[in-house]
Short mmCIF file of C-alpha atoms and ligand atoms in Angstrom, two decimals:
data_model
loop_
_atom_site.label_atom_id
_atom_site.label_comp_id
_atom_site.label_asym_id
_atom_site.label_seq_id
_atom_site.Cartn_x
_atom_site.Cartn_y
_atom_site.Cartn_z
CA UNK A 1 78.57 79.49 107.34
CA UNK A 2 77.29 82.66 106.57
CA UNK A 3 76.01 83.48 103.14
CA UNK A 4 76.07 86.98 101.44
CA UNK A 5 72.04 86.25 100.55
CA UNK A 6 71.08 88.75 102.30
CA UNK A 7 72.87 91.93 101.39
CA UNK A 8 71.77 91.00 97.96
CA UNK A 9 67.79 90.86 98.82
CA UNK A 10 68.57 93.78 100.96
CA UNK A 11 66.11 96.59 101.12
CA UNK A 12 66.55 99.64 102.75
CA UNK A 13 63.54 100.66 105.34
CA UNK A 14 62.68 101.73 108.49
CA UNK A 15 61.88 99.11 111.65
CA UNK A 16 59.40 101.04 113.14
CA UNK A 17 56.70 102.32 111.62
CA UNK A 18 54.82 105.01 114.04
CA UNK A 19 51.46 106.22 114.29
CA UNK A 20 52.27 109.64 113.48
CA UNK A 21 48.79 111.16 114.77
CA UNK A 22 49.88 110.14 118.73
CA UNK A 23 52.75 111.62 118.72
CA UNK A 24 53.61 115.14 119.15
CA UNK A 25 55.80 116.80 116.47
CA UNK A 26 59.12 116.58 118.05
CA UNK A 27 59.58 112.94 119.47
CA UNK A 28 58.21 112.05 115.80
CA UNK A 29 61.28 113.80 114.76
CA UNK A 30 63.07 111.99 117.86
CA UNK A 31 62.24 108.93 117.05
CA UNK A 32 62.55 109.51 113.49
CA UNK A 33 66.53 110.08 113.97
CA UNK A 34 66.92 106.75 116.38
CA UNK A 35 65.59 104.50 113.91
CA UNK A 36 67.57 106.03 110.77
CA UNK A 37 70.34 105.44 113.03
CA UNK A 38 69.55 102.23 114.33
CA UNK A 39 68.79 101.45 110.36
CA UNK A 40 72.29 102.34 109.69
CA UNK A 41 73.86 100.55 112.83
CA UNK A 42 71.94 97.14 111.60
CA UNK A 43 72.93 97.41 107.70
CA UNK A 44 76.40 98.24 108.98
CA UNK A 45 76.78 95.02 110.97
CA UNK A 46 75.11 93.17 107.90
CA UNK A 47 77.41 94.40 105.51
CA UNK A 48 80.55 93.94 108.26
CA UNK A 49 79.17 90.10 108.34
CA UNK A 50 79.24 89.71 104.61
CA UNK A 51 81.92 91.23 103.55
CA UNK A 52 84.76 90.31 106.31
CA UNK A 53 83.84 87.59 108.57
CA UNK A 54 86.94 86.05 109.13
CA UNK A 55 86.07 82.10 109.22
CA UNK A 56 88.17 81.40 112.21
CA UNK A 57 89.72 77.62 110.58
CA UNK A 58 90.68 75.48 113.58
CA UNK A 59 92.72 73.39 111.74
CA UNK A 60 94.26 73.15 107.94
CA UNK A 61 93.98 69.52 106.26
CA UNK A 62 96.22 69.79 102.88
CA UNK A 63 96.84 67.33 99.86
CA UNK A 64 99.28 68.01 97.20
CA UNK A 65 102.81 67.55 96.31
CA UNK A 66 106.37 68.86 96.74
CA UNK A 67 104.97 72.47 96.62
CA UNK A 68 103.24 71.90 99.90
CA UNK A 69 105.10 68.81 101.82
CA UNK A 70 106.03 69.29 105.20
CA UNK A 71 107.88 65.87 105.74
CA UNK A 72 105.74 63.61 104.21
CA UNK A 73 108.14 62.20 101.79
CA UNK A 74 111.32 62.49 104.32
CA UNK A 75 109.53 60.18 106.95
CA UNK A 76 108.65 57.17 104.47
CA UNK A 77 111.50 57.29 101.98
CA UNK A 78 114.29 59.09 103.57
CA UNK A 79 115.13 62.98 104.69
CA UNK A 80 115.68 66.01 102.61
CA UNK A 81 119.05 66.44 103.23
CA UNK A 82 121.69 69.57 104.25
CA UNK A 83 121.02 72.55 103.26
CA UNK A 84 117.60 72.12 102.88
CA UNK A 85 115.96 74.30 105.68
CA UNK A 86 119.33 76.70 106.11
CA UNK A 87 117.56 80.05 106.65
CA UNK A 88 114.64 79.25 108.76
CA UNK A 89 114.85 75.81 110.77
CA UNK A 90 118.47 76.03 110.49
CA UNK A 91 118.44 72.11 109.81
CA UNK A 92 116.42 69.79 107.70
CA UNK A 93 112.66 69.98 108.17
CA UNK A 94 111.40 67.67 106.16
CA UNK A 95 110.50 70.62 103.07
CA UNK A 96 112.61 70.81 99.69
CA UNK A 97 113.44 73.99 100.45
CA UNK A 98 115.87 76.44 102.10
CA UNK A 99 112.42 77.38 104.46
CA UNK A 100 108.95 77.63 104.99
CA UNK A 101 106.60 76.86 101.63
CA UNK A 102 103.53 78.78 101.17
CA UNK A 103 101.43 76.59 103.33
CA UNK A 104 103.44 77.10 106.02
CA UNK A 105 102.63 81.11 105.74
CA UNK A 106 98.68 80.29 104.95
CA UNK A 107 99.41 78.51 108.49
CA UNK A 108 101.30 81.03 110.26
CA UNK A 109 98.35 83.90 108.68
CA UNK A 110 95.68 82.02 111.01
CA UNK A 111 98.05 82.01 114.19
CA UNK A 112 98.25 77.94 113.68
CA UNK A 113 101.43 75.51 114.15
CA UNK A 114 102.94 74.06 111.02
CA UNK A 115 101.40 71.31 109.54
CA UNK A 116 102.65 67.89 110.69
CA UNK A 117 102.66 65.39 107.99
CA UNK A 118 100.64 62.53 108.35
CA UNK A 119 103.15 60.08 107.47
CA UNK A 120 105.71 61.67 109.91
CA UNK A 121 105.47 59.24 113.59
CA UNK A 122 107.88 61.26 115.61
CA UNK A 123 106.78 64.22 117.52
CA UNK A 124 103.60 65.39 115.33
CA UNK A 125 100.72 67.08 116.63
CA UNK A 126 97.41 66.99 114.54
CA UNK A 127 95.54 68.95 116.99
CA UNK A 128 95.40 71.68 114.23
CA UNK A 129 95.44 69.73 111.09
CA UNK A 130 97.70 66.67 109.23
CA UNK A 131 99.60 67.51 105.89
CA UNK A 132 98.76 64.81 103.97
CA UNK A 133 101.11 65.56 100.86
CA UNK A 134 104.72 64.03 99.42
CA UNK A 135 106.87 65.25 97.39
CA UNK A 136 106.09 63.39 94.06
CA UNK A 137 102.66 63.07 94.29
CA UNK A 138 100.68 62.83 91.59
CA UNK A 139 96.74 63.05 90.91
CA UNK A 140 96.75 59.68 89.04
CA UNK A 141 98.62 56.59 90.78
CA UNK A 142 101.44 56.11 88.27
CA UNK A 143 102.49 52.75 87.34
CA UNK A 144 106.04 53.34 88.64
CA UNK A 145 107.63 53.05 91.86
CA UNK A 146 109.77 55.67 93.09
CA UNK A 147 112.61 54.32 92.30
CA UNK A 148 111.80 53.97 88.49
CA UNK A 149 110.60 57.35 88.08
CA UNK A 150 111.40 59.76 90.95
CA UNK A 151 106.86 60.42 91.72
CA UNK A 152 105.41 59.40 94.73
CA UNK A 153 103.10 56.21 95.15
CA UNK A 154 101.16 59.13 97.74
CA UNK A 155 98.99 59.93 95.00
CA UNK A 156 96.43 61.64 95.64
CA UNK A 157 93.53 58.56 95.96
CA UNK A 158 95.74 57.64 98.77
CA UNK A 159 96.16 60.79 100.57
CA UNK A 160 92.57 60.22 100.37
CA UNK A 161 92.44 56.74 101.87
CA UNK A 162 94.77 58.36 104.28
CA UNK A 163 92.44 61.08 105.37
CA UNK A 164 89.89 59.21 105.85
CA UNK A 165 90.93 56.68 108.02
CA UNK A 166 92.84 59.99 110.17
CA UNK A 167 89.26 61.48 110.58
CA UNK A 168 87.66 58.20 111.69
CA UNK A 169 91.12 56.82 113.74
CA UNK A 170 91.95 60.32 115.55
CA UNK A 171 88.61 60.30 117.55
CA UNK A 172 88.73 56.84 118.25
CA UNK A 173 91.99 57.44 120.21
CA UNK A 174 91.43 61.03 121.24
CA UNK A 175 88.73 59.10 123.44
CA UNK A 176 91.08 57.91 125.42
CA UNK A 177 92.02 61.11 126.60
CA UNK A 178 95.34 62.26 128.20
CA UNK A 179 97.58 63.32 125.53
CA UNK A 180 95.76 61.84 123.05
CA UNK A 181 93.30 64.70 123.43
CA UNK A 182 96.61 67.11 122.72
CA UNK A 183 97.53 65.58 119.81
CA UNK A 184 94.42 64.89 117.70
CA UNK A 185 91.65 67.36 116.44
CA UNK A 186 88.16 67.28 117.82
CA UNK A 187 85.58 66.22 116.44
CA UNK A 188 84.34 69.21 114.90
CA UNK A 189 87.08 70.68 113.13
CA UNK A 190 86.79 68.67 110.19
CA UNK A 191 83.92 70.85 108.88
CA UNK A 192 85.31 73.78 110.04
CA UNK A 193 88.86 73.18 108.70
CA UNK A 194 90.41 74.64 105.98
CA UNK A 195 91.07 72.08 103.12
CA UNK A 196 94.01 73.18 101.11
CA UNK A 197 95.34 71.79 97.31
CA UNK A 198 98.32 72.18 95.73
CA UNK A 199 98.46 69.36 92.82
CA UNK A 200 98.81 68.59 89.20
CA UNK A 201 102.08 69.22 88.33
CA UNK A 202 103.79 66.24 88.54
CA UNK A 203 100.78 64.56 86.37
CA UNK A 204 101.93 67.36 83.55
CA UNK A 205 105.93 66.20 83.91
CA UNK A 206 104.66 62.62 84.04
CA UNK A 207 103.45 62.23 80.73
CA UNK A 208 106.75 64.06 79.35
CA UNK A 209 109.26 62.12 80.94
CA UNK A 210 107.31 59.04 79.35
CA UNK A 211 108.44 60.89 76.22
CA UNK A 212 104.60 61.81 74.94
CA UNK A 213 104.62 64.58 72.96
CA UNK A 214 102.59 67.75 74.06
CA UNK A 215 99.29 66.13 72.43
CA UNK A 216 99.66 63.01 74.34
CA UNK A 217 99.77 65.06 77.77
CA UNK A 218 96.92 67.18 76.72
CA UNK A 219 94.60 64.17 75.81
CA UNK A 220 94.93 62.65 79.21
CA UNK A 221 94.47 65.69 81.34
CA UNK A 222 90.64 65.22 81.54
CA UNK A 223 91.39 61.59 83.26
CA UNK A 224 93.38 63.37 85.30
CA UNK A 225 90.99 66.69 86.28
CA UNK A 226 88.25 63.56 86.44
CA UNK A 227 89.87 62.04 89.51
CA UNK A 228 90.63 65.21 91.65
CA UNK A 229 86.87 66.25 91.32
CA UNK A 230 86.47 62.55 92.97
CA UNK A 231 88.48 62.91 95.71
CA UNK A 232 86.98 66.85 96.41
CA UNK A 233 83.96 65.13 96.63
CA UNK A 234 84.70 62.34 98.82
CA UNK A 235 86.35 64.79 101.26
CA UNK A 236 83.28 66.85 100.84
CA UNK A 237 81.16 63.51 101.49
CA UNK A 238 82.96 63.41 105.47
CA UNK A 239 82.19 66.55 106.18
CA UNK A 240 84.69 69.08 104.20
CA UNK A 241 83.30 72.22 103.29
CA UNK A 242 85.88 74.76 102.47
CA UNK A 243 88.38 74.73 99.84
CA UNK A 244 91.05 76.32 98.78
CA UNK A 245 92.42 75.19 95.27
CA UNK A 246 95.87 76.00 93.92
CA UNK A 247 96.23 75.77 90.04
CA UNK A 248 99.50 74.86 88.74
CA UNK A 249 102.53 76.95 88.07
CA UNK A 250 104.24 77.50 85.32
CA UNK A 251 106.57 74.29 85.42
CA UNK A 252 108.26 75.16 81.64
CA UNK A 253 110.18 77.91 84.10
CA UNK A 254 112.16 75.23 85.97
CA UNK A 255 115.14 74.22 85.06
CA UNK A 256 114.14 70.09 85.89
CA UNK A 257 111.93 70.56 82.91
CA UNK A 258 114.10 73.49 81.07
CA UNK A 259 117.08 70.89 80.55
CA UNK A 260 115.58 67.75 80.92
CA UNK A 261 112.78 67.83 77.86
CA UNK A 262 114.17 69.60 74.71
CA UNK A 263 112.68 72.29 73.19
CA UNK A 264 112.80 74.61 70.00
CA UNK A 265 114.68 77.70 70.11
CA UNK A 266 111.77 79.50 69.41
CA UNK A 267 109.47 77.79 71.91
CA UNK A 268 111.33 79.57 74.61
CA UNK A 269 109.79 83.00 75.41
CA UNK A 270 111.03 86.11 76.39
CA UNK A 271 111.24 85.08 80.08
CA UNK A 272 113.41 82.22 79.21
CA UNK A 273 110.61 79.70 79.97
CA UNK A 274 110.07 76.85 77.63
CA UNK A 275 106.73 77.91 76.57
CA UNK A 276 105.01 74.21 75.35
CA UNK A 277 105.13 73.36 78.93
CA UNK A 278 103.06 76.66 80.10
CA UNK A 279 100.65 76.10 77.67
CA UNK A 280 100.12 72.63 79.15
CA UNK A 281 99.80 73.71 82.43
CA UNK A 282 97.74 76.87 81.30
CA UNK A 283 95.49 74.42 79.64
CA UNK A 284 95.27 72.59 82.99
CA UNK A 285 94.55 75.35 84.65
CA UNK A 286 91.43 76.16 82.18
CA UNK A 287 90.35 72.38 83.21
CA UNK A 288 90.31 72.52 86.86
CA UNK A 289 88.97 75.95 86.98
CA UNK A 290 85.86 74.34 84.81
CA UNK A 291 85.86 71.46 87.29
CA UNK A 292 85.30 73.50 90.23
CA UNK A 293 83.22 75.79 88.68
CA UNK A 294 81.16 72.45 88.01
CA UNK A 295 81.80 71.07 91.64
CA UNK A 296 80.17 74.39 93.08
CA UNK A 297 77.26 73.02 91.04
CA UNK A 298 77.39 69.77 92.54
CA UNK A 299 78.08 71.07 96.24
CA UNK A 300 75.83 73.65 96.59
CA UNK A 301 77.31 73.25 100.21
CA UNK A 302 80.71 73.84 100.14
CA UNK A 303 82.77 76.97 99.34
CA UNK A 304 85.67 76.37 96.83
CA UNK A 305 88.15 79.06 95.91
CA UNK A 306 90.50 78.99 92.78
CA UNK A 307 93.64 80.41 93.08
CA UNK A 308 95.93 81.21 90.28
CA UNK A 309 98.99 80.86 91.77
CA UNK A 310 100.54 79.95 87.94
CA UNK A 311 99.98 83.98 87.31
CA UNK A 312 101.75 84.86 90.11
CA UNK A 313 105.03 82.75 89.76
CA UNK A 314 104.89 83.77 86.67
CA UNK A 315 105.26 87.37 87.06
CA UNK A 316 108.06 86.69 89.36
CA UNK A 317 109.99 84.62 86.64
CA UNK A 318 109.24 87.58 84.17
CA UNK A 319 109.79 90.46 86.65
CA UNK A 320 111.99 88.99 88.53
CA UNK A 321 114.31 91.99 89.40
CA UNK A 322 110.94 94.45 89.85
CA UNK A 323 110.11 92.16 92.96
CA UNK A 324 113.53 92.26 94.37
CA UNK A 325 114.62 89.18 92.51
CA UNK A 326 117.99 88.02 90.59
CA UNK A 327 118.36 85.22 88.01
CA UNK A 328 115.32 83.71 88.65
CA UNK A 329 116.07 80.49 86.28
CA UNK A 330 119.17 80.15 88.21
CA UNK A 331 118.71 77.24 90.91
CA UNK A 332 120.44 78.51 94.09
CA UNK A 333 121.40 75.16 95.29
CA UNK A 334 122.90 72.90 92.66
CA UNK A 335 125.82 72.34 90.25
CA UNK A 336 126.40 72.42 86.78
CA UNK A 337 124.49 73.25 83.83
CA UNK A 338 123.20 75.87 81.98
CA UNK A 339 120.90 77.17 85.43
CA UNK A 340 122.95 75.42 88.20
CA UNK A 341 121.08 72.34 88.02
CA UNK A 342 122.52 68.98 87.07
CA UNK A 343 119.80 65.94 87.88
CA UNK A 344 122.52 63.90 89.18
CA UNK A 345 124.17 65.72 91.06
CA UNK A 346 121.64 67.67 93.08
CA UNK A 347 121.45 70.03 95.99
CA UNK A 348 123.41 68.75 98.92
CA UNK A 349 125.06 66.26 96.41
CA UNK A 350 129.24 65.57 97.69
CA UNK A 351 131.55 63.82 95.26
CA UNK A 352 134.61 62.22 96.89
CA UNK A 353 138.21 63.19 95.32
CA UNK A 354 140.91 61.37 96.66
CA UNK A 355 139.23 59.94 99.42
CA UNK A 356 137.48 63.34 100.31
CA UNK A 357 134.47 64.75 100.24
CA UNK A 358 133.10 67.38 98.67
CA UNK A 359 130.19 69.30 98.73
CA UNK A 360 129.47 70.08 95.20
CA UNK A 361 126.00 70.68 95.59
CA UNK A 362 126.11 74.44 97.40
CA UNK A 363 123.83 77.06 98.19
CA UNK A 364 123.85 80.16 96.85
CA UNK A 365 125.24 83.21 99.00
CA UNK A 366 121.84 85.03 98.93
CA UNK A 367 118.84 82.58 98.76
CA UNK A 368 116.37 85.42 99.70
CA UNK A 369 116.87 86.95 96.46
CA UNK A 370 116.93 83.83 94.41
CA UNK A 371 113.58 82.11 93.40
CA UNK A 372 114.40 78.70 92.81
CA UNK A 373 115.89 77.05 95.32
CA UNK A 374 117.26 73.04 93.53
CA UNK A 375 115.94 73.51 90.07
CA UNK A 376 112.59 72.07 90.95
CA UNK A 377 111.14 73.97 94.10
CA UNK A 378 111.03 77.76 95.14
CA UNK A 379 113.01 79.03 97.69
CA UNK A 380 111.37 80.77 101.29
CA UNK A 381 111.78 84.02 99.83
CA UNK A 382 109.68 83.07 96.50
CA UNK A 383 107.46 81.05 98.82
CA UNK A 384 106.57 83.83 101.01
CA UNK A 385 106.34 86.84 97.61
CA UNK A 386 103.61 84.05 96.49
CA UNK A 387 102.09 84.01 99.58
CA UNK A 388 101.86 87.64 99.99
CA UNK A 389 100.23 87.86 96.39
CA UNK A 390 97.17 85.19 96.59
CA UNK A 391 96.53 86.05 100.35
CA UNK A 392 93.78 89.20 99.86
CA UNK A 393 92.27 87.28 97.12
CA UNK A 394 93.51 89.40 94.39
CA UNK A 395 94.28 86.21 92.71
CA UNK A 396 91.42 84.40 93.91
CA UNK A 397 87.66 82.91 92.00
CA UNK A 398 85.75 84.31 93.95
CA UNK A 399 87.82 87.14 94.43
CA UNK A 400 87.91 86.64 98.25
CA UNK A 401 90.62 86.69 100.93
CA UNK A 402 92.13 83.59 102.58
CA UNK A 403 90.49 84.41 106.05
CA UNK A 404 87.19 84.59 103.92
CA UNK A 405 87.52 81.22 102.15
CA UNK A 406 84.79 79.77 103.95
CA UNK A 407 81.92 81.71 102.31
CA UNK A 408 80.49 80.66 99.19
CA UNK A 409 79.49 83.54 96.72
C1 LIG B 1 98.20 52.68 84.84
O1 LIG B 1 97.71 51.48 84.27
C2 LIG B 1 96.29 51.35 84.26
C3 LIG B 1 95.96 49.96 83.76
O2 LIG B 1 96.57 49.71 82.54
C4 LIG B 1 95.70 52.48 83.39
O3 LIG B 1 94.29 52.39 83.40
C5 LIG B 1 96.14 53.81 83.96
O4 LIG B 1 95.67 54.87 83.14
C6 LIG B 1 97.66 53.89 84.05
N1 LIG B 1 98.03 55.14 84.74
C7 LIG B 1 98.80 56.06 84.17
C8 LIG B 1 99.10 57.26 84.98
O5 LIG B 1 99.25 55.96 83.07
C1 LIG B 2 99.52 70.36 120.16
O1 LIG B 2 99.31 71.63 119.62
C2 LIG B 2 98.24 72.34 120.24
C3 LIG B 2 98.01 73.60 119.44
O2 LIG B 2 99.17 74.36 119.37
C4 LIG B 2 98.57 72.58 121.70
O3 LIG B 2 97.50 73.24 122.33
C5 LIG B 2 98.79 71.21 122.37
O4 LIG B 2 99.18 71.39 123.71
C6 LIG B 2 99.88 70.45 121.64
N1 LIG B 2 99.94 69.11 122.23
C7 LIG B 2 100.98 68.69 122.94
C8 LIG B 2 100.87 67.30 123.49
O5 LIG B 2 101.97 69.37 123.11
C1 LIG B 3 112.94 58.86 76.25
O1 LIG B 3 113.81 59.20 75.20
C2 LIG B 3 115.17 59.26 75.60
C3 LIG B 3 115.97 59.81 74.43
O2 LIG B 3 115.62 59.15 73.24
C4 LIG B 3 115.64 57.85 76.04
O3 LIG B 3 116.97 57.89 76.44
C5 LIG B 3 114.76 57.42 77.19
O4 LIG B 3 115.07 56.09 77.59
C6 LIG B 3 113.29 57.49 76.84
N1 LIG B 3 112.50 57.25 78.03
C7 LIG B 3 111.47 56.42 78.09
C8 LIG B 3 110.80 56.26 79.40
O5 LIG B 3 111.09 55.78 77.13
C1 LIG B 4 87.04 80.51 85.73
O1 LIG B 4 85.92 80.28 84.91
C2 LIG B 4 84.87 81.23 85.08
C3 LIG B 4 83.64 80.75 84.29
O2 LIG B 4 83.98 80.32 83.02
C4 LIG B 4 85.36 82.59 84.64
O3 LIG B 4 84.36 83.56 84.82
C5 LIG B 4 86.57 82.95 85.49
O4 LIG B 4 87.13 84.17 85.06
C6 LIG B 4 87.64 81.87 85.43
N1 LIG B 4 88.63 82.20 86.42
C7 LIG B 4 89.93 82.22 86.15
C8 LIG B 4 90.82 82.64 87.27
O5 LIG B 4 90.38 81.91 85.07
#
C-alpha cells in the first residue's frame, strides 16, 4: 500500500552535489541541467505514485442489503421474479431490479465479472470475489423471520460468519486444484480485495414498521452503528484492508416508506419526500461517518472511504428532470396507489379474473428514465447516474476515486 507520507515531507533538492572547483565551467552547467531534470523526472513519478496509483483490486468481497444483492436472497428463499432484469439480462438475475445495481458498475469499472452471491450453488465463480448480501438484511439480527416481517435473517453478523468460513473453506478446496483453482480466489486476494458496504437501511425501516416513533429509531441507532464497527473490524482482523463504505439513502423518498408510515402534511418537503425519515437516515449517516472516522483510529492499517451516496440520490429525487429523469416517486413497476406501488400487489404480481391471469404488476414503458424501479429499489438507469456520481470521489471522505480506495490519507 502506498502512503502519500512522502509528498508531504517532501523537500525539493538536488541529488548530486558537485565539487564545483574540478569541474570546468560548462559541464558544471551540464550537469547542472541533468540533475534539475532528473529532480523533476523523480518528483514527477512521486507525485504520479501518490496521487493516481490505481490499486489494481483482484477481487470485490461486499456485505449489504437489497441495494447491492446479486442473488443472494433468490437462491435461499426463492427468485426475483419477471420483469426483474428486463433491460440488461433479459431474464431474472437474481437483483430487484430491471438491471445491473451499482456494484455491479464498481465491478464492471475494474474489468471484473459480476459478483456471485455466496449463497447462490449453481454456476458461481468466486475467483474474483463472493457477494455476501440479501435483500433484507439488516445490521442487527431482528427477532423476526422473514415471513413475519419481510428482513432477512442474513444480517450482517452472519454475512460475517459467512465470510469467514469462505476465506478459510475456499483455500482448503482450491488445494485440490483442477477447477477448484478456477472457481475460488487465491490466497492473497483477500488483502488486496476491495471490501464494499452498502447497509443500514433496513435497520432505519425496522424500527418504524414496529411502529416506534422517530425517537425510538434514533435511540437505538448507536446499537446499531456499534455492531457494524464490529464486524469492519473482524474483517479487518483476517486480513481486510480496504473499504469502501456506502451511507444510507434517503429512504423517506420511497414510496414503501412514503405510503406505508404516515406522515404530516407538512413533514413532506418540496421534493415530495417524507422528510422525518431523511432526518433519520441523515442522522445515521452523521453516526457511521463518526464510526469510521473512529475506526481509522483504531486501524491505523486499513484505508476506509465514506461515501455519501444519500446526497446523491437525493439530488436525483429533487432534480430529477435536470438528470434526464421523470416522476422520480413514481415506481415503474407496480400497481396502484398514489406512486404505482401497492405492497400487495407488487412488481410482477398477476391476479386471476375468470380463470385468467393477469399481469397487474407491469413495467413502465421507459425504465431508463424512471428512478425507482418497485417502490423500494432503483432502477439500472438510477443505479448507473449513482454510480457515475461517487466514482471520482467527488462524493467520497477522503475525497478519493474508487480505483484509489486503497490508500489511506
Ligand atoms: C432482539 O432481542 C434481543 C434479546 O431480547 C435484544 O437484545 C435485541 O436488541 C433484539 N433485537 C432487535 C433488533 O430488536
Ligand atoms: C472464473 O472466472 C475467472 C475470472 O473471470 C476465470 O479466469 C475462470 O476461468 C473462471 N472459472 C471457470 C471455471 O470458468
Ligand atoms: C402498527 O400499527 C398499525 C396501525 O395501528 C397496526 O395495524 C399494526 O398491527 C401495528 N404493527 C405492529 C407490529 O404492532
Ligand atoms: C465526516 O466527519 C469528518 C470529521 O468530523 C468531517 O470533516 C467530514 O466532513 C465528514 N464527512 C461527511 C461526508 O460528512
Amino acid at each position: 500500500m502506498i502512503d502519500c507520507l512522502y509528498s508531504r515531507y517532501m523537500i525539493p533538492f538536488y541529488p548530486f552535489p558537485f565539487p564545483s572547483s574540478a569541474l570546468h565551467c560548462s559541464s558544471i552547467s551540464l550537469m547542472h541541467t541533468l540533475s534539475t531534470f532528473l529532480l523533476f523526472i523523480f518528483l514527477f513519478s512521486l507525485s504520479l505514485a501518490c496521487a493516481a496509483t490505481p490499486c489494481d483490486f483482484p477481487a470485490i468481497f461486499n456485505f449489504g442489503d437489497s441495494n447491492s444483492d446479486t442473488g443472494g436472497l433468490s437462491a435461499a428463499f426463492g427468485q426475483a421474479g419477471p420483469p426483474a432484469g428486463e433491460s440488461f439480462f433479459h431474464t431474472p438475475a437474481g437483483r430487484y431490479c430491471d438491471g445491473r445495481l451499482v456494484i455491479d458498475f464498481v465491478a464492471e469499472s475494474f474489468g471484473l465479472p459480476y459478483l456471485s452471491a455466496f449463497l447462490d450453488s449453481v454456476g458461481s465463480n468466486f475467483s474474483h470475489g463472493a457477494n455476501f448480501a440479501t435483500a433484507g438484511s439488516t445490521i442487527r439480527p431482528q427477532n423476526t423471520t422473514l415471513h413475519q416481517s419481510g428482513f432477512s435473517p442474513i444480517s450482517l453478523n452472519v454475512q460475517f460468519y459467512e465470510f469467514n468460513d469462505f476465506k478459510h473453506r475456499s483455500q482448503l478446496v482450491r488445494n485440490k486444484g483442477g477447477v477448484f483453482k478456477r472457481l475460488l480466489p487465491k490466497a492473497r486476494v483477500f488483502s488486496r480485495a476491495l471490501y464494499a458496504f452498502d447497509i443500514g437501511q433496513n435497520d432505519l425501516t425496522a424500527g418504524y414498521f414496529l411502529n416506534m416513533t422517530t425517537d425510538e429509531v434514533r435511540a437505538y441507532i448507536p446499537d446499531v452503528l456499534g455492531q457494524f464497527k464490529t464486524y469492519v473490524k473482524n474483517i479487518h482482523h483476517l486480513g481486510g484492508r480496504s473499504f469502501w463504505i456506502h451511507n444510507t439513502g434517503p429512504v423517506g423518498c420511497l414510496a414503501y416508506v412514503l405510503d406505508r408510515v404516515p406522515v404530516e402534511p407538512g413533514q413532506i418537503d418540496k421534493a415530495g419526500c417524507a422528510d422525518p425519515f431523511n432526518q433519520v437516515a441523515k442522522y445515521f449517516n452523521l453516526k457511521l461517518n463518526k464510526t469510521i472516522v473512529q475506526l481509522r483510529k483504531e486501524l491505523p492499517s486499513a484505508a476506509l472511504t465514506y461515501v455519501d451516496v444519500y446526497s446523491v440520490k437525493y439530488e436525483l429525487f429533487s432534480q430529477a428532470r435536470k438528470h434526464g429523469f421523470v416522476n422520480p416517486l413514481r415506481s415503474c413497476c407496480g400497481h396502484g396507489g398514489k406512486h404505482n406501488y401497492d405492497m400487495h400487489v407488487g412488481c410482477g404480481a398477476k391476479i386471476k379474473v375468470r380463470g385468467k391471469e393477469i399481469l397487474v404488476g407491469k413495467p413502465c414503458k421507459d425504465p431508463s428514465v424512471a428512478v425507482v424501479w418497485d417502490g423500494v429499489h432503483y432502477t439500472q438507469a438510477a443505479n448507473k447516474w449513482i454510480f457515475d456520481q461517487i466514482v471520482s470521489g467527488a462524493y467520497s471522505d477522503p475525497p478519493i476515486s474508487l480505483k484509489e480506495a486503497c490508500h489511506r490519507h
